[in-house]
Short mmCIF file of C-alpha atoms in Angstrom, two decimals:
data_model
loop_
_atom_site.label_atom_id
_atom_site.label_comp_id
_atom_site.label_asym_id
_atom_site.label_seq_id
_atom_site.Cartn_x
_atom_site.Cartn_y
_atom_site.Cartn_z
CA ASP H 846 -47.76 176.68 -71.21
CA ALA H 847 -48.11 180.48 -71.71
CA LYS H 848 -45.65 182.55 -69.87
CA THR H 849 -46.46 185.52 -67.63
CA THR H 850 -45.11 188.89 -67.01
CA GLN H 851 -45.24 190.62 -63.65
CA PRO H 852 -43.72 193.52 -61.79
CA THR H 853 -40.76 192.68 -59.98
CA SER H 854 -42.05 194.13 -56.98
CA MET H 855 -44.79 196.28 -55.35
CA ASP H 856 -45.74 198.60 -52.08
CA CYS H 857 -48.94 198.68 -50.47
CA ALA H 858 -50.09 200.52 -47.34
CA GLU H 859 -51.86 198.34 -44.84
CA GLY H 860 -55.23 198.43 -44.87
CA ARG H 861 -55.63 199.48 -48.58
CA ALA H 862 -56.23 197.61 -51.61
CA ALA H 863 -53.44 195.56 -53.28
CA ASN H 864 -53.92 195.22 -57.11
CA LEU H 865 -51.54 192.92 -58.78
CA PRO H 866 -51.24 192.80 -62.32
CA CYS H 867 -50.06 190.08 -64.80
CA ASN H 868 -49.96 189.86 -68.76
CA HIS H 869 -50.39 186.60 -70.32
CA SER H 870 -50.60 187.64 -73.90
CA THR H 871 -50.07 183.97 -75.28
CA ILE H 872 -52.49 182.18 -73.15
CA SER H 873 -54.20 179.60 -74.94
CA GLY H 874 -58.37 178.81 -74.72
CA ASN H 875 -57.98 175.93 -72.22
CA GLU H 876 -55.59 177.49 -69.97
CA TYR H 877 -56.44 178.83 -66.50
CA VAL H 878 -55.04 181.59 -64.95
CA TYR H 879 -53.50 180.77 -61.16
CA TRP H 880 -52.47 182.99 -58.33
CA TYR H 881 -49.92 181.40 -56.04
CA ARG H 882 -48.23 183.43 -52.80
CA GLN H 883 -44.87 182.36 -51.21
CA ILE H 884 -44.25 183.56 -47.72
CA HIS H 885 -40.78 183.75 -46.80
CA SER H 886 -39.13 180.22 -48.25
CA GLN H 887 -42.65 178.60 -47.46
CA GLY H 888 -44.08 176.17 -50.50
CA PRO H 889 -46.39 178.15 -52.62
CA GLN H 890 -50.08 178.52 -51.73
CA TYR H 891 -52.90 178.60 -53.82
CA ILE H 892 -54.83 181.62 -53.85
CA ILE H 893 -57.83 181.56 -56.78
CA HIS H 894 -57.78 180.59 -60.12
CA GLY H 895 -60.04 181.34 -63.20
CA LEU H 896 -60.93 180.78 -66.88
CA LYS H 897 -62.78 183.74 -68.16
CA ASN H 898 -64.83 185.23 -65.66
CA ASN H 899 -63.83 187.14 -62.81
CA GLU H 900 -63.82 185.28 -59.70
CA THR H 901 -63.88 186.11 -55.66
CA ASN H 902 -63.20 183.94 -52.75
CA GLU H 903 -62.26 184.72 -48.88
CA MET H 904 -59.07 185.53 -50.11
CA ALA H 905 -58.92 187.42 -53.19
CA SER H 906 -60.75 188.76 -56.07
CA LEU H 907 -59.26 187.97 -59.75
CA ILE H 908 -60.25 190.22 -62.65
CA ILE H 909 -59.50 188.95 -66.20
CA THR H 910 -59.69 190.88 -69.18
CA GLU H 911 -62.10 189.87 -71.75
CA ASP H 912 -59.58 188.96 -74.23
CA ARG H 913 -57.53 187.18 -71.34
CA LYS H 914 -54.29 188.75 -72.06
CA SER H 915 -54.12 190.15 -68.69
CA SER H 916 -55.25 189.62 -65.28
CA THR H 917 -55.11 191.46 -61.82
CA LEU H 918 -55.32 190.11 -58.53
CA ILE H 919 -56.91 192.04 -55.71
CA LEU H 920 -56.39 191.94 -51.99
CA PRO H 921 -59.07 194.00 -50.63
CA HIS H 922 -57.54 194.93 -47.36
CA ALA H 923 -54.11 194.20 -47.36
CA THR H 924 -52.41 193.23 -43.84
CA LEU H 925 -48.63 193.10 -42.96
CA ARG H 926 -49.11 189.02 -43.00
CA ASP H 927 -49.91 189.70 -47.01
CA THR H 928 -46.13 190.77 -47.77
CA ALA H 929 -45.11 187.74 -49.96
CA VAL H 930 -44.30 186.89 -53.52
CA TYR H 931 -47.12 186.67 -55.64
CA TYR H 932 -46.95 184.03 -58.60
CA CYS H 933 -49.65 184.67 -61.65
CA ILE H 934 -48.96 181.31 -63.98
CA VAL H 935 -51.19 180.04 -66.53
CA GLY H 936 -51.73 176.24 -67.28
CA PRO H 937 -54.34 173.51 -67.90
CA ARG H 938 -56.82 172.72 -64.81
CA THR H 939 -54.92 169.63 -63.76
CA GLY H 940 -51.58 171.70 -63.76
CA GLY H 941 -48.83 170.15 -65.82
CA PHE H 942 -44.96 169.91 -66.24
CA LYS H 943 -44.83 172.81 -68.97
CA THR H 944 -46.20 175.25 -66.39
CA ILE H 945 -43.84 178.08 -65.73
CA PHE H 946 -43.34 179.77 -62.45
CA GLY H 947 -41.34 183.04 -63.07
CA ALA H 948 -39.90 185.39 -60.46
CA GLY H 949 -43.36 186.60 -59.51
CA THR H 950 -43.96 189.76 -57.47
CA ARG H 951 -42.49 190.66 -54.41
CA LEU H 952 -45.42 192.56 -52.22
CA PHE H 953 -44.55 194.62 -49.27
CA VAL H 954 -47.29 195.80 -47.62
CA LYS H 955 -46.10 198.69 -45.00
CA ALA H 956 -47.74 199.94 -42.10
CA ASN D 696 -55.41 165.47 -44.23
CA ALA D 697 -51.75 166.33 -44.51
CA GLY D 698 -51.33 167.28 -48.19
CA VAL D 699 -47.78 166.78 -49.41
CA THR D 700 -45.41 166.23 -46.85
CA GLN D 701 -41.52 166.53 -47.42
CA THR D 702 -38.34 165.07 -45.63
CA PRO D 703 -36.10 166.18 -44.38
CA LYS D 704 -36.61 170.00 -43.75
CA PHE D 705 -33.01 170.52 -43.79
CA ARG D 706 -29.83 169.12 -44.74
CA VAL D 707 -26.13 169.70 -45.04
CA LEU D 708 -24.01 167.40 -47.46
CA LYS D 709 -20.71 167.32 -48.25
CA THR D 710 -19.32 167.73 -51.95
CA GLY D 711 -19.47 164.07 -53.30
CA GLN D 712 -22.27 162.92 -50.81
CA SER D 713 -25.26 161.43 -51.77
CA MET D 714 -29.05 161.63 -50.34
CA THR D 715 -32.65 161.13 -51.18
CA LEU D 716 -35.45 163.51 -50.52
CA LEU D 717 -38.72 161.85 -49.99
CA CYS D 718 -42.11 163.45 -50.91
CA ALA D 719 -45.31 161.91 -49.63
CA GLN D 720 -48.96 162.93 -50.71
CA ASP D 721 -52.17 161.54 -49.28
CA MET D 722 -54.48 162.92 -51.65
CA ASN D 723 -54.47 160.31 -54.30
CA HIS D 724 -52.74 162.68 -56.82
CA GLU D 725 -51.75 161.15 -60.04
CA TYR D 726 -48.98 163.78 -60.85
CA MET D 727 -46.20 164.55 -58.91
CA TYR D 728 -43.38 167.10 -59.58
CA TRP D 729 -39.89 168.30 -57.99
CA TYR D 730 -38.97 171.71 -58.38
CA ARG D 731 -35.77 173.68 -57.00
CA GLN D 732 -35.77 177.36 -55.98
CA ASP D 733 -32.48 179.49 -55.79
CA PRO D 734 -32.58 182.90 -53.93
CA GLY D 735 -34.68 185.57 -55.98
CA MET D 736 -35.81 183.31 -58.63
CA GLY D 737 -38.93 181.46 -59.26
CA LEU D 738 -39.38 177.56 -59.45
CA ARG D 739 -37.43 175.32 -61.74
CA LEU D 740 -38.92 171.72 -62.62
CA ILE D 741 -36.57 169.15 -61.97
CA HIS D 742 -38.24 165.98 -62.69
CA TYR D 743 -42.04 164.94 -62.42
CA SER D 744 -44.36 161.95 -62.54
CA VAL D 745 -47.74 161.09 -64.51
CA GLY D 746 -48.47 158.05 -62.36
CA GLU D 747 -46.80 155.31 -60.41
CA GLY D 748 -43.86 153.61 -62.08
CA THR D 749 -43.27 156.60 -64.52
CA THR D 750 -40.99 159.45 -64.41
CA ALA D 751 -39.56 162.29 -66.87
CA LYS D 752 -37.08 164.96 -67.10
CA GLY D 753 -37.89 168.34 -66.38
CA GLU D 754 -35.98 171.59 -67.14
CA VAL D 755 -33.17 171.04 -65.10
CA PRO D 756 -32.41 167.38 -64.36
CA ASP D 757 -28.90 167.04 -64.53
CA GLY D 758 -27.71 165.36 -61.34
CA TYR D 759 -30.58 164.02 -60.15
CA ASN D 760 -32.50 160.92 -60.38
CA VAL D 761 -36.31 160.11 -59.52
CA SER D 762 -38.62 157.34 -58.74
CA ARG D 763 -42.15 156.72 -58.23
CA LEU D 764 -42.47 153.03 -56.84
CA LYS D 765 -45.77 153.70 -55.06
CA LYS D 766 -48.48 156.63 -56.14
CA GLN D 767 -48.13 158.51 -53.05
CA ASN D 768 -44.37 158.93 -52.79
CA PHE D 769 -42.07 160.64 -55.21
CA LEU D 770 -38.36 160.22 -54.18
CA LEU D 771 -35.41 162.73 -55.47
CA GLY D 772 -32.01 161.39 -55.52
CA LEU D 773 -28.58 163.20 -55.73
CA GLU D 774 -25.96 160.64 -56.51
CA SER D 775 -23.03 162.86 -55.93
CA ALA D 776 -23.87 166.32 -54.43
CA ALA D 777 -22.54 169.40 -55.89
CA PRO D 778 -22.27 172.87 -54.44
CA SER D 779 -24.62 174.22 -57.14
CA GLN D 780 -27.33 172.03 -55.97
CA THR D 781 -27.60 174.03 -52.83
CA SER D 782 -31.23 175.18 -53.03
CA VAL D 783 -34.88 174.74 -51.61
CA TYR D 784 -36.34 171.99 -53.18
CA PHE D 785 -40.19 171.75 -53.42
CA CYS D 786 -42.48 168.63 -53.98
CA ALA D 787 -46.05 169.18 -55.67
CA SER D 788 -48.70 167.42 -56.77
CA THR D 789 -51.79 167.78 -58.87
CA THR D 790 -54.75 165.60 -60.05
CA THR D 791 -57.16 165.18 -62.94
CA GLU D 792 -60.00 164.73 -60.70
CA LYS D 793 -63.30 166.67 -61.64
CA GLY D 794 -63.32 169.57 -59.76
CA ALA D 795 -59.92 169.79 -58.66
CA TYR D 796 -57.80 172.63 -59.63
CA GLY D 797 -53.87 173.59 -59.31
CA TYR D 798 -50.96 172.78 -57.26
CA THR D 799 -50.48 171.47 -54.03
CA PHE D 800 -47.16 172.19 -52.67
CA GLY D 801 -44.96 170.72 -49.68
CA SER D 802 -43.01 172.91 -47.18
CA GLY D 803 -39.78 172.25 -48.94
CA THR D 804 -36.54 171.04 -48.37
CA ARG D 805 -33.61 173.58 -47.76
CA LEU D 806 -30.46 171.73 -48.62
CA THR D 807 -26.74 173.04 -48.64
CA VAL D 808 -23.99 171.37 -50.03
CA VAL D 809 -20.39 172.36 -48.69
#
């Protein structure tokens, strides 16, 4: 499965949009882009996923570039509770043993 | 619907002791995984299972054994605990069922080996 590259950390002001980038230049045609977040040491929580098209749900929006080599997770109105580590991973629809969870991006939302 | 449940949530072991971590899922998922997470790092795959009665090694399998005797349970064993196995352990599951996407994780087991 493809590996992803994310910034180590980012800051965001409360109430503003948080835009978290992810590079996945080696993604293959049948691999999805997934975003998870981990608050403190809880288990990672699914946020959103996409294949080719941009996606939106109640938590976030996912923007995937046309060549699928990068994506951006958007939290439209960040709150203090959104402070967490955000993981961008790529892999098949059903998950898999080759999916790599890197160190993610530590997002700090500040009042 | 409980999802993925891990027991225990915390444990302290002495070097050389053994223990078993239990992961149970009630979603009828075929695939189950054990990961470990060390401070400031991502998740590393220890072992995984693609179905009842089957297991396979992941990225960091040494010092661990697993069993999947029932579809809903995936056990992780430490035969002789070492301080290097101090970590947070996460269990996860996935399914090939149509319309399902991604992993469901448990809340973790924090293990300290002294």
